[in-house]
mmCIF file of C-alpha atoms and ligand atoms in Angstrom:
data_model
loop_
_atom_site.group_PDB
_atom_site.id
_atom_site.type_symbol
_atom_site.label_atom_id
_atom_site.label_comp_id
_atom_site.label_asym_id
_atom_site.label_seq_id
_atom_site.Cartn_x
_atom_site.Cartn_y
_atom_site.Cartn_z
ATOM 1 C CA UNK A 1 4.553 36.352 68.041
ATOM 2 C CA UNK A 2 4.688 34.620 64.403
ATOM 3 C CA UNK A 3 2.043 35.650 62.152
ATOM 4 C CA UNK A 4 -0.238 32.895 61.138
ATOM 5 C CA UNK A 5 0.198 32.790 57.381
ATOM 6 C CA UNK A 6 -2.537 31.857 55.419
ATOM 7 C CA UNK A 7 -2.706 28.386 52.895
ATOM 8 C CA UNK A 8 -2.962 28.647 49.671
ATOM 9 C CA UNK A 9 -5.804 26.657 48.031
ATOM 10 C CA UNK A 10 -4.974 23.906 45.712
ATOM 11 C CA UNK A 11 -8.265 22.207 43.133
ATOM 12 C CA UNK A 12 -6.850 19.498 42.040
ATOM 13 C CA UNK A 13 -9.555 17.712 39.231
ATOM 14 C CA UNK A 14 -9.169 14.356 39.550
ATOM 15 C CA UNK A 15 -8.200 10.993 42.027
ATOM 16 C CA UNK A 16 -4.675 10.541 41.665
ATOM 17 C CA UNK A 17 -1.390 8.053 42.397
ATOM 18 C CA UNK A 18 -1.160 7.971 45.722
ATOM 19 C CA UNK A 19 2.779 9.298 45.133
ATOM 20 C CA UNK A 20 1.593 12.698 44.467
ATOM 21 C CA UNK A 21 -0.694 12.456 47.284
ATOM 22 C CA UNK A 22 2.187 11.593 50.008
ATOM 23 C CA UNK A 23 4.579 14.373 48.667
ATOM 24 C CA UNK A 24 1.473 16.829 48.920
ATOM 25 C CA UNK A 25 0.389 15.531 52.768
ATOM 26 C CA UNK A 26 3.958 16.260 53.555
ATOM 27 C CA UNK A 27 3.819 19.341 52.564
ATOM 28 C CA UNK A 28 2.149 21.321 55.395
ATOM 29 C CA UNK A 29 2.013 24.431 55.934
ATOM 30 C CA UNK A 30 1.734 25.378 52.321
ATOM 31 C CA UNK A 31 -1.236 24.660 51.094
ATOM 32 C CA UNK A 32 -5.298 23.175 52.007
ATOM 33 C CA UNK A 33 -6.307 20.940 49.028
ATOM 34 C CA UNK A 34 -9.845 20.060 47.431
ATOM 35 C CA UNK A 35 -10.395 17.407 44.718
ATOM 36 C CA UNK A 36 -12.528 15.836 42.981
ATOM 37 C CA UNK A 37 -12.038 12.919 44.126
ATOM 38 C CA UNK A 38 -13.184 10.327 41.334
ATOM 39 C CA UNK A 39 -11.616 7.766 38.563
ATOM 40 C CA UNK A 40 -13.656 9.867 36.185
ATOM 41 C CA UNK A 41 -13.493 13.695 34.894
ATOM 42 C CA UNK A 42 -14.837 16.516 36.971
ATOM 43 C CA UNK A 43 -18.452 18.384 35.250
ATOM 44 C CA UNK A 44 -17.644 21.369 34.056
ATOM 45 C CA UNK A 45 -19.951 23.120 36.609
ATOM 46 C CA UNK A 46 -17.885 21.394 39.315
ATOM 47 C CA UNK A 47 -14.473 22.470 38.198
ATOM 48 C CA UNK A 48 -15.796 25.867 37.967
ATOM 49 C CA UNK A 49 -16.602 25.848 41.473
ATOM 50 C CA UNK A 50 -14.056 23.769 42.713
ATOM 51 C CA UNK A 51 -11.496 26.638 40.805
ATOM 52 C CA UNK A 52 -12.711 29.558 42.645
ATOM 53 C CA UNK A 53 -9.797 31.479 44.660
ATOM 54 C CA UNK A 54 -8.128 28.540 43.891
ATOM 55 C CA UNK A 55 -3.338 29.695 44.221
ATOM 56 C CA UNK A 56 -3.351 26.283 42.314
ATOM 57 C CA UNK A 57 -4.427 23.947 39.882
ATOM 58 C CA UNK A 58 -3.797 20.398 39.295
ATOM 59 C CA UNK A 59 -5.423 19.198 36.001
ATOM 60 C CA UNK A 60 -5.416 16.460 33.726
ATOM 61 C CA UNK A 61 -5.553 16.278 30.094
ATOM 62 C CA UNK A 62 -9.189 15.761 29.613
ATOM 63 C CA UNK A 63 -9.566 19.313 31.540
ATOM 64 C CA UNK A 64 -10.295 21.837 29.167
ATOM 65 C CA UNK A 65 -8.415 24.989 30.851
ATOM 66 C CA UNK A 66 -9.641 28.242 29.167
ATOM 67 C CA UNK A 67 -11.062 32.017 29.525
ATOM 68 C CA UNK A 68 -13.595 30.919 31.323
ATOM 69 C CA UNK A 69 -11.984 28.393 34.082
ATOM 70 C CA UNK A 70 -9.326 31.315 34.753
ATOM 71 C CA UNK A 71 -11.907 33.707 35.499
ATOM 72 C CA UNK A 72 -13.750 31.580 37.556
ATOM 73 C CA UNK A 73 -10.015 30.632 39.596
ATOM 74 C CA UNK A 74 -9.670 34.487 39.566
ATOM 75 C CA UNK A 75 -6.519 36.509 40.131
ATOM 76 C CA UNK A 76 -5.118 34.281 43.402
ATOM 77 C CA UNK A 77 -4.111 31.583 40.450
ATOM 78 C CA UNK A 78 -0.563 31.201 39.982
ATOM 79 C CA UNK A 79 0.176 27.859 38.744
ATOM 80 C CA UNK A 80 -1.246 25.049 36.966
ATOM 81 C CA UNK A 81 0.166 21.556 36.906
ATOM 82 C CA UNK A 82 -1.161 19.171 34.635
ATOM 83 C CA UNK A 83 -0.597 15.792 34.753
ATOM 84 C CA UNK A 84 0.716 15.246 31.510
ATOM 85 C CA UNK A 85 3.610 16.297 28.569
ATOM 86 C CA UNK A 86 0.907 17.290 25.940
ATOM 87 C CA UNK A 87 -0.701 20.759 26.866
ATOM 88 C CA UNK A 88 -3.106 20.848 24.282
ATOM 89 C CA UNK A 89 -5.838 21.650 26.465
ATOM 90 C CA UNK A 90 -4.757 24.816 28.084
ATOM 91 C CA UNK A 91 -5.271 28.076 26.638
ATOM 92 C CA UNK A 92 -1.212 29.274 26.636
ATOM 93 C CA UNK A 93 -2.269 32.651 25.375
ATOM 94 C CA UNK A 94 -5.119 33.057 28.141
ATOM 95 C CA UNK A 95 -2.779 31.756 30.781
ATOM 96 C CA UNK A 96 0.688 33.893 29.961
ATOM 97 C CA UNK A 97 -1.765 36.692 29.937
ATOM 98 C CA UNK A 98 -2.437 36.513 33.466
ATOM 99 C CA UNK A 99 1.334 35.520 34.249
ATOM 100 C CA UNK A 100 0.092 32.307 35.796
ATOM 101 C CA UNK A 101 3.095 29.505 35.169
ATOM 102 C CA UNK A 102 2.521 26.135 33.763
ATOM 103 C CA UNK A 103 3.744 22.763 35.078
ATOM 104 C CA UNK A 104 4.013 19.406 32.877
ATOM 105 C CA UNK A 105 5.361 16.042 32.384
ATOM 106 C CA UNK A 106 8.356 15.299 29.642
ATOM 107 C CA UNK A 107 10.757 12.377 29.942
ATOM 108 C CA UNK A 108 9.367 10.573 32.642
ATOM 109 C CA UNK A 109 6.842 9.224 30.134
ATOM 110 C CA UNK A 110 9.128 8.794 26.832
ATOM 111 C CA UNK A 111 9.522 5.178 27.172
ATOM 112 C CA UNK A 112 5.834 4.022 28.393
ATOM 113 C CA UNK A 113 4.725 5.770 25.214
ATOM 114 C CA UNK A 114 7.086 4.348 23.085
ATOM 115 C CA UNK A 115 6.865 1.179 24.073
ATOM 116 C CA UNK A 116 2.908 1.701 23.616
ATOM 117 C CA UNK A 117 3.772 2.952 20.429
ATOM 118 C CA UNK A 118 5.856 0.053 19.229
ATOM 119 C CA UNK A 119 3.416 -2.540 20.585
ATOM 120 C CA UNK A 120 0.622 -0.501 18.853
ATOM 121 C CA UNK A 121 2.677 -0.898 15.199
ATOM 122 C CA UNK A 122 3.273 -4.444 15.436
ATOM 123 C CA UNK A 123 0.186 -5.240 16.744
ATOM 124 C CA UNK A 124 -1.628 -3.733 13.589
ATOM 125 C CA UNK A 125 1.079 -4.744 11.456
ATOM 126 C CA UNK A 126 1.057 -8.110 12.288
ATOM 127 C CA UNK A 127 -3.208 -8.170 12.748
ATOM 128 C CA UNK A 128 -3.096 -9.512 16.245
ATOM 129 C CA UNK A 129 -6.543 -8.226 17.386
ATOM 130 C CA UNK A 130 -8.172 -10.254 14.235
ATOM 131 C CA UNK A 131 -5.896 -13.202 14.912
ATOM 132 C CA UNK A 132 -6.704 -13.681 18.894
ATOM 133 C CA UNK A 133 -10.524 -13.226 17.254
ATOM 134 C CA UNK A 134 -10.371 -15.783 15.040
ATOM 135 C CA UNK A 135 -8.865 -18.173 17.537
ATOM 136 C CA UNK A 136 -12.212 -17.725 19.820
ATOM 137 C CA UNK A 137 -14.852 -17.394 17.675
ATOM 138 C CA UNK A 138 -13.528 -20.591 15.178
ATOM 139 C CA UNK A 139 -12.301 -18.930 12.171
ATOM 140 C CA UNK A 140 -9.030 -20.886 12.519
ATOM 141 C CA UNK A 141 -9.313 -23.626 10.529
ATOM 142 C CA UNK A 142 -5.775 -24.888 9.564
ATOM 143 C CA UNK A 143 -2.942 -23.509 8.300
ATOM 144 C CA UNK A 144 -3.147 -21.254 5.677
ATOM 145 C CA UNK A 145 -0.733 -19.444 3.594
ATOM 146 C CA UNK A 146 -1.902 -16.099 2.768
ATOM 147 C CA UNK A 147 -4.368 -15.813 6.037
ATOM 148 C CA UNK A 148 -3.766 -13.449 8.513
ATOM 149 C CA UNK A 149 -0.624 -11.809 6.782
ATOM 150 C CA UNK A 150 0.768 -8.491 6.970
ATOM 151 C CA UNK A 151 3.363 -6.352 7.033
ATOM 152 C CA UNK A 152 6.829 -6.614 8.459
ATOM 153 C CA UNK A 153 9.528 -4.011 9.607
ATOM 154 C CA UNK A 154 12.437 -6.177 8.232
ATOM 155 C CA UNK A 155 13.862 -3.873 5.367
ATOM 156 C CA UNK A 156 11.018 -0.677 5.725
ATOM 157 C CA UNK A 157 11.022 2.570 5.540
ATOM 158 C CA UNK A 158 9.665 4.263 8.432
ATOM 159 C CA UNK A 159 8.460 7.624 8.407
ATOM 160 C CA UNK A 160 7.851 9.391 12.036
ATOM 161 C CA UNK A 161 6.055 12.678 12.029
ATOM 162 C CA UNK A 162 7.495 14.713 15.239
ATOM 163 C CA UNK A 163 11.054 13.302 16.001
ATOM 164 C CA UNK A 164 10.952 14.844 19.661
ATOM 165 C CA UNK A 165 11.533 12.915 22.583
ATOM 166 C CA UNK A 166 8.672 10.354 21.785
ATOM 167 C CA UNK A 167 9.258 10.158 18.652
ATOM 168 C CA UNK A 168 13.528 9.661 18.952
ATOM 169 C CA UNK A 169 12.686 7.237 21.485
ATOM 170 C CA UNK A 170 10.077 5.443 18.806
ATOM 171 C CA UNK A 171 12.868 5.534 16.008
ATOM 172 C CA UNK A 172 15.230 3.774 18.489
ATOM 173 C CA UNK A 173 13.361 1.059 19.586
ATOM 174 C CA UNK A 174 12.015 0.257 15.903
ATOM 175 C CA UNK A 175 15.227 0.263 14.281
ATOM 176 C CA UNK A 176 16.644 -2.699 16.002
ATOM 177 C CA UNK A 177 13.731 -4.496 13.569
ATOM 178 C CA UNK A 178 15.859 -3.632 10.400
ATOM 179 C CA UNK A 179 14.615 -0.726 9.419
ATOM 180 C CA UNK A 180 16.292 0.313 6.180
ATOM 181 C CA UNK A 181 15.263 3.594 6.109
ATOM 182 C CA UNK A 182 14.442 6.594 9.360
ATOM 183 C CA UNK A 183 12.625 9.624 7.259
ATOM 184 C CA UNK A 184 11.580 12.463 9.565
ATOM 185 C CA UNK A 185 9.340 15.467 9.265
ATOM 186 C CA UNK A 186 8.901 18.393 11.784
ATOM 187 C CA UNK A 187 9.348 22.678 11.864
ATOM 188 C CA UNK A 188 13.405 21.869 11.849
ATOM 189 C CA UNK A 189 15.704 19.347 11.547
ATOM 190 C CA UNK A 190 17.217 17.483 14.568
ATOM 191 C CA UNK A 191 20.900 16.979 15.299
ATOM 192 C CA UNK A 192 20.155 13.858 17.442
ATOM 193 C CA UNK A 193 18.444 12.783 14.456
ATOM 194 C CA UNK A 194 22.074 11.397 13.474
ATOM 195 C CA UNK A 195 21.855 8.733 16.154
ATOM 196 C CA UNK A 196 19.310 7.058 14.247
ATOM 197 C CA UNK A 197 20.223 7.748 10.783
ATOM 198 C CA UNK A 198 17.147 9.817 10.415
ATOM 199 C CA UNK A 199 16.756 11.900 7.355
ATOM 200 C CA UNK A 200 14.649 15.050 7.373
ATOM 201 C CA UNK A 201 12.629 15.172 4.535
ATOM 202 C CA UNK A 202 9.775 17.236 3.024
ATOM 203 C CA UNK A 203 6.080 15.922 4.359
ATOM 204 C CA UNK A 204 5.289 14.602 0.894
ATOM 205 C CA UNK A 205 8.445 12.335 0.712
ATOM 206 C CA UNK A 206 7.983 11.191 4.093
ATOM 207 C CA UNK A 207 4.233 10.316 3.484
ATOM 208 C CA UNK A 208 4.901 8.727 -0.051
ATOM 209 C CA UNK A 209 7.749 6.364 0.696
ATOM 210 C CA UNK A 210 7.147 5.181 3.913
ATOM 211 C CA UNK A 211 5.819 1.642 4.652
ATOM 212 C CA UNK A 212 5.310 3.159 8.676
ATOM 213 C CA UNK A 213 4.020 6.044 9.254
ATOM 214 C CA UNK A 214 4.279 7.010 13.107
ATOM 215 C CA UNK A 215 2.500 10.303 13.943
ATOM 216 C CA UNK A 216 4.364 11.773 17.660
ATOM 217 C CA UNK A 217 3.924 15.204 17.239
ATOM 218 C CA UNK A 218 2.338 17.703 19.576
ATOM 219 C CA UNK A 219 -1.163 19.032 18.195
ATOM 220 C CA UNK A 220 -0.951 22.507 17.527
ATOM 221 C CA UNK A 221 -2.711 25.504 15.141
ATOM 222 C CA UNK A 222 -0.709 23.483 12.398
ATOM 223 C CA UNK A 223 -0.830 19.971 12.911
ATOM 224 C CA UNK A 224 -4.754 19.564 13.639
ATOM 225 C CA UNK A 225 -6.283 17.690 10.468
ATOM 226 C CA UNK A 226 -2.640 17.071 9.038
ATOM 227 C CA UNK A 227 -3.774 13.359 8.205
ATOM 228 C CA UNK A 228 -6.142 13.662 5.928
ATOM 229 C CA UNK A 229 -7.899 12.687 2.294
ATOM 230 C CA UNK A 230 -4.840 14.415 0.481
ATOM 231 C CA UNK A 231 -2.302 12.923 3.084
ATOM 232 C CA UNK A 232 -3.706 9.490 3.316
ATOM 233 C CA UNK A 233 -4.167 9.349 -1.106
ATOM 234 C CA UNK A 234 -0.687 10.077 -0.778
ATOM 235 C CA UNK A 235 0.299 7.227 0.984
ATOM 236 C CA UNK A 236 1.665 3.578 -0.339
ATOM 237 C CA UNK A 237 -1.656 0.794 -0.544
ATOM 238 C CA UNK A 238 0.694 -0.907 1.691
ATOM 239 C CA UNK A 239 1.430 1.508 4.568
ATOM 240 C CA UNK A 240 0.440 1.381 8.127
ATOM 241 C CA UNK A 241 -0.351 4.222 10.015
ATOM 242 C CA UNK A 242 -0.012 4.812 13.614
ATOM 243 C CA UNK A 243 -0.916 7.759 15.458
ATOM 244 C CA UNK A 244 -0.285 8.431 19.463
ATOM 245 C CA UNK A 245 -0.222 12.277 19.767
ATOM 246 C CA UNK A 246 -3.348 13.142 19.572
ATOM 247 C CA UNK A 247 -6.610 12.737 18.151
ATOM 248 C CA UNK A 248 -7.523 15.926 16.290
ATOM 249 C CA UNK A 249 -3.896 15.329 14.177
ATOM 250 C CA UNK A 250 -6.196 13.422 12.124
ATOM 251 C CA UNK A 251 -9.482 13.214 9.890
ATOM 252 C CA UNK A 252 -11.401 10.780 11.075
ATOM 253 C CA UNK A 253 -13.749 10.820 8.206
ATOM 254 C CA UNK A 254 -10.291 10.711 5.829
ATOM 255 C CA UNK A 255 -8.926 7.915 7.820
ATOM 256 C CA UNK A 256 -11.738 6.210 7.780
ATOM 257 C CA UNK A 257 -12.235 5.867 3.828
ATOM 258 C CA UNK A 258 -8.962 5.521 3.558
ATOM 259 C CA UNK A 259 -9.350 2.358 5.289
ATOM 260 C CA UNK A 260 -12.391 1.000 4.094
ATOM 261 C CA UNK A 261 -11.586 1.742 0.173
ATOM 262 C CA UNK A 262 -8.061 0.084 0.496
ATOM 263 C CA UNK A 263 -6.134 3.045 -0.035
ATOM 264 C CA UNK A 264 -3.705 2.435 2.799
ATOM 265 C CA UNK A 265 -3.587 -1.140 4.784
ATOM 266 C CA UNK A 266 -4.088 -0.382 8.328
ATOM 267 C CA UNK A 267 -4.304 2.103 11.293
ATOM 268 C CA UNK A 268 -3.357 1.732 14.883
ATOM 269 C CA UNK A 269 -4.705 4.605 17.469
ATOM 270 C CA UNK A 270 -4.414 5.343 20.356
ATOM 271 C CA UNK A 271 -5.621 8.529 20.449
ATOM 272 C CA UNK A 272 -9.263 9.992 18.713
ATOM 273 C CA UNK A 273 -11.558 12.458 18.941
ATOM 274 C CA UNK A 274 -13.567 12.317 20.622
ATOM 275 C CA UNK A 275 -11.917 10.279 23.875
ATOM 276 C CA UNK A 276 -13.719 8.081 24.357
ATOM 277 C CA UNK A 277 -14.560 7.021 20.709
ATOM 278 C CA UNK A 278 -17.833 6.462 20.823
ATOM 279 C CA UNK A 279 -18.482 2.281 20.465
ATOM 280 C CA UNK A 280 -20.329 2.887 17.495
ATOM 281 C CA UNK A 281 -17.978 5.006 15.538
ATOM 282 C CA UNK A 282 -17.468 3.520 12.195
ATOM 283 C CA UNK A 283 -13.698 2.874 12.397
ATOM 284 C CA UNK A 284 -14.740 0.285 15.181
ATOM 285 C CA UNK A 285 -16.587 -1.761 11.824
ATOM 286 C CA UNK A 286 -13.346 -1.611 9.892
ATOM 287 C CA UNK A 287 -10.981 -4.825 10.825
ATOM 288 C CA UNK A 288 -7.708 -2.801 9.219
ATOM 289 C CA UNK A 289 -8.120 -0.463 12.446
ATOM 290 C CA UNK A 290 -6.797 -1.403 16.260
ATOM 291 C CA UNK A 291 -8.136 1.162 18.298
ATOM 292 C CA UNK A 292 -6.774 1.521 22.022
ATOM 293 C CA UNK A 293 -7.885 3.806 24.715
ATOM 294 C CA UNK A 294 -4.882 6.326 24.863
ATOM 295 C CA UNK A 295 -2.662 4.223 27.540
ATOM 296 C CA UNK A 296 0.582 5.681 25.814
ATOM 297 C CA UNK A 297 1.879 5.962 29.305
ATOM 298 C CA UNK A 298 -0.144 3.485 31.257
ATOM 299 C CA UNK A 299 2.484 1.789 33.495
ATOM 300 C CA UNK A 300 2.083 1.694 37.376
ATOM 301 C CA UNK A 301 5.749 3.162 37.683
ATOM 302 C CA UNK A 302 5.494 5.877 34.770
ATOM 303 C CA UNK A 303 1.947 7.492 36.628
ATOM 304 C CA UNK A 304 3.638 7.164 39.621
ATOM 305 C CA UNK A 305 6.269 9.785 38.568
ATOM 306 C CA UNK A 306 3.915 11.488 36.499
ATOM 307 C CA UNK A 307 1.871 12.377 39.937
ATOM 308 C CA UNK A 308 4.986 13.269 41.876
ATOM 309 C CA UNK A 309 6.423 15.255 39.239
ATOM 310 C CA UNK A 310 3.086 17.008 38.618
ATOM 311 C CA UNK A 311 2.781 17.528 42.934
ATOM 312 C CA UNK A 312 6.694 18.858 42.657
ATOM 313 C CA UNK A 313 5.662 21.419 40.149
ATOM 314 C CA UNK A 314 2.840 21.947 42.014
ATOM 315 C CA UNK A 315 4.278 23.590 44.893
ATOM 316 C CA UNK A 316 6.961 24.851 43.098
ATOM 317 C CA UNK A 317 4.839 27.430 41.680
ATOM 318 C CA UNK A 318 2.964 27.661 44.788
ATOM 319 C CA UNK A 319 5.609 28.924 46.395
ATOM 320 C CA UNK A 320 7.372 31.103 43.624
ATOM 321 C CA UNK A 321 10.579 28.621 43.599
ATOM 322 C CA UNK A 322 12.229 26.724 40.438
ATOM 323 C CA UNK A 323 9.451 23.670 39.275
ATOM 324 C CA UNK A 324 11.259 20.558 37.943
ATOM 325 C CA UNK A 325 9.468 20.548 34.710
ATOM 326 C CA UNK A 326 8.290 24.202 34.096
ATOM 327 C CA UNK A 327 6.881 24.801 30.632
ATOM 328 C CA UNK A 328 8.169 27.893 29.799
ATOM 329 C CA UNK A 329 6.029 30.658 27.639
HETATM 330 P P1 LIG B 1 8.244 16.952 22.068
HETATM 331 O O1 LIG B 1 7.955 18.390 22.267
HETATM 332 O O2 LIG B 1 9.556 16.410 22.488
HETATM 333 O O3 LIG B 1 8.028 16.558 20.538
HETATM 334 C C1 LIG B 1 7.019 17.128 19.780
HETATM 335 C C2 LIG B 1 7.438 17.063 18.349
HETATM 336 O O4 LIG B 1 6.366 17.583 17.561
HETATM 337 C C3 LIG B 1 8.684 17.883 18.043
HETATM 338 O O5 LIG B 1 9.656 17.054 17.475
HETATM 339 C C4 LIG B 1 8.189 18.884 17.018
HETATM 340 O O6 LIG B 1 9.131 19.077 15.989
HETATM 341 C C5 LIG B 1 6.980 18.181 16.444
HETATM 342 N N1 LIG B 1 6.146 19.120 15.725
HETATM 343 C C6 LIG B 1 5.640 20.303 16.140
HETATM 344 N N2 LIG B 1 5.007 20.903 15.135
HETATM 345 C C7 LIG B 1 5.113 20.078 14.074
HETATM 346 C C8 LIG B 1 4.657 20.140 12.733
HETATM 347 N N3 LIG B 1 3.975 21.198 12.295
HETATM 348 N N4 LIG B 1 4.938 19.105 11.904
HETATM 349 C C9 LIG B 1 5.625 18.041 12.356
HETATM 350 N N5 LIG B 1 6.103 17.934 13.602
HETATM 351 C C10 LIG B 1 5.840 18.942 14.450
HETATM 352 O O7 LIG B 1 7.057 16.180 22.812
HETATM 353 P P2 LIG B 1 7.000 14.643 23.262
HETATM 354 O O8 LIG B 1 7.720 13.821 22.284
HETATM 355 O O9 LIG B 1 7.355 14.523 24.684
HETATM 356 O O10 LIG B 1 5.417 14.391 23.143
HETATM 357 C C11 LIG B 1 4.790 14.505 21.896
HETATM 358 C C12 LIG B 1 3.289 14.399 22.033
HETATM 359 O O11 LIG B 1 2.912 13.058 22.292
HETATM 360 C C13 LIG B 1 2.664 15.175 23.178
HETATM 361 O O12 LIG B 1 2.468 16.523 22.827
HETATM 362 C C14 LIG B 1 1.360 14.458 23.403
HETATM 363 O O13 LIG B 1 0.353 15.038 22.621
HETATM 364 C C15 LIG B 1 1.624 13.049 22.883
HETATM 365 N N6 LIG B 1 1.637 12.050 23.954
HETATM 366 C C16 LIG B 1 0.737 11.015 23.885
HETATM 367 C C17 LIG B 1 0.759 10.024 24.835
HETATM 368 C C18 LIG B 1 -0.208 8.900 24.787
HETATM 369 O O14 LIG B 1 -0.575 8.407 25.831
HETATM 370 N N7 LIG B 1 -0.612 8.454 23.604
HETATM 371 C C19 LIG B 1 1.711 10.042 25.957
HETATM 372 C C20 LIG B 1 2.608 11.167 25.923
HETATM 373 C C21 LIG B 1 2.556 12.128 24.944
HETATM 374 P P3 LIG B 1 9.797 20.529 15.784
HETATM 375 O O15 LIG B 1 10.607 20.759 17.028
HETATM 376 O O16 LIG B 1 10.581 20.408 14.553
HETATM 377 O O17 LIG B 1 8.651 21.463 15.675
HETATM 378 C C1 LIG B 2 0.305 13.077 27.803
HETATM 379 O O1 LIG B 2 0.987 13.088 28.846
HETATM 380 O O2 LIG B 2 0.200 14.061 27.079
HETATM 381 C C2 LIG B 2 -0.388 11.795 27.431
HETATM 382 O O3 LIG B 2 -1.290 11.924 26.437
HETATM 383 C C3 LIG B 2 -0.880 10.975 28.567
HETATM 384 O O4 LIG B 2 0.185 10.583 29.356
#
């Protein structure tokens, strides 16, 4: 007679696409799920309980996994899947540690995020926020030539901080605008860099000549605060800046007087810290700042895949076979 073999327990933190949810009711025999099953984040106190004995985790990025969420999962943990490519929010060291393997989401989201990105740059470029305001509450009067300008694309430099797969797929789309000029900074320099005439160039240069400055970077040790009073005085009156990594990349505080004093000409986010930004934050006063709430990869299709692929990784490492998109430690 077959031995009944036990199912491993999966937490997963939060309600998601319903294609992750198929692949995972298909898979029985493997594993008995519990979830928190809400639009909004799981309390702390609930994912602590929800963790215990937990084989898996499925988390999202607003799930902070550290110390303390790996004790409380205990030593049955053996893989976490988070639905997302940025893993700023697990504690890597804490987690290779306890040989517990990590799944995430690159590619599938490239595009969503740089199309985000590119809408995001125009958008704040061209002031369309203040313009569709102006056009409800009466401020359009007539014509007017110098009202409502800004700043083109059409012979810029553009300067993108992280040339990795968001940020290639950024530079591609944007230089179809005319771009003159692809600077880009990072730890090395890129060979598919070439496809889009980018040139690798100290921070400095890339921060003082750019009229675009596109921040795609992951946030690590190194790149929380780069953005701020020192890298923002170095920038052209004239610049835009655009950030969609992450929040903590930048001083708010910096950014913020940077703004208001006229030192650079406009910001686009779609990232902050905190998430949400708080709706009386005072970058929400400043007109010169469009402010979105992080829906880099907010298409139907691109969560779709992002909840499959995160499912697929999933029980990948439930089951000690290859994950599609293993981040490797
Ligand atoms: P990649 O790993 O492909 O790219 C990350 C880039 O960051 C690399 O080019 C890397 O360059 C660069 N980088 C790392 N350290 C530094 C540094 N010190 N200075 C400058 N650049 C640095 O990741 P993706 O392109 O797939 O994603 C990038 C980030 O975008 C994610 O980590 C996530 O935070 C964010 N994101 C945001 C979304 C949104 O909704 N707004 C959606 C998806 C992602 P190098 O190799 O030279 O170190
Ligand atoms: C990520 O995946 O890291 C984004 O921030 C959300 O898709």
């Amino acid at each position: 007679m077959n031995a009944v073999r036990e199912l491993m327990k999966v937490f997963i933190t939060r309600r998601i696409p319903e294609e992750g949810m198929k692949i995972l009711s298909g898979a029985t025999g493997v594993c008995e799920v519990s979830q928190w099953d809400s639009d909004e984040p799981v309390p702390r106190a609930e994912l602590l309980k929800g963790v215990q004995g937990a084989h898996g985790l499925l988390c999202l990025l607003s799930d902070k996994i550290d110390a303390e969420v790996l004790d409380a999962a205990g030593p049955n943990l053996k893989v976490i899947s988070t639905m997302s490519v940025g893993f700023d929010h697990l504690a890597l060291d804490e987690i290779k540690k306890r040989g517990i393997r990590i799944g995430y989401t690159p590619d599938v989201l490239t595009d969503a995020t740089a199309e985000l990105t590119v809408a995001l740059l125009l958008a704040t470029a061209r002031r369309l926020p203040e313009g569709v305001e102006e056009v409800k509450n009466g401020g359009w009067s007539s014509w007017k030539p110098l009202w409502l300008c800004g700043y083109g694309l059409s012979g810029s430099t553009v300067g993108v901080i992280g040339l990795g797969r968001i940020g290639m797929a950024i530079a591609r789309r944007l230089l179809p605008f005319g771009v003159k000029r692809l600077l880009y900074t990072g730890r090395t320099a890129k060979a598919h860099a070439a496809e889009v005439n980018g040139e690798f160039v100290p921070l400095d240069t890339l921060v003082s000549e750019s009229d675009f400055i596109v921040v795609s970077c992951s946030l690590t040790p190194e790149t929380q605060g780069l953005c701020d009073e020192a890298f923002f005085s170095k920038m052209k009156k004239t610049a835009v800046f655009i950030n969609s990594s992450r929040g903590a990349v930048v001083n708010q505080e910096d950014l913020y007087e940077a703004l208001k004093s006229g030192q650079i000409a406009a910001a686009g986010l779609d990232v902050t810290t905190p998430e949400p930004l708080p709706t009386n934050h005072p970058l929400l006063t400043l007109k010169n700042c469009v402010v979105l709430p992080h829906i880099g990869s907010a298409t139907y299709s691109t969560r779709g895949v992002m909840s499959a692929l995160t499912v697929q990784n999933l029980l990948g490492g439930l089951q000690g076979l290859d994950m599609p998109s293993e981040l490797r430690l």
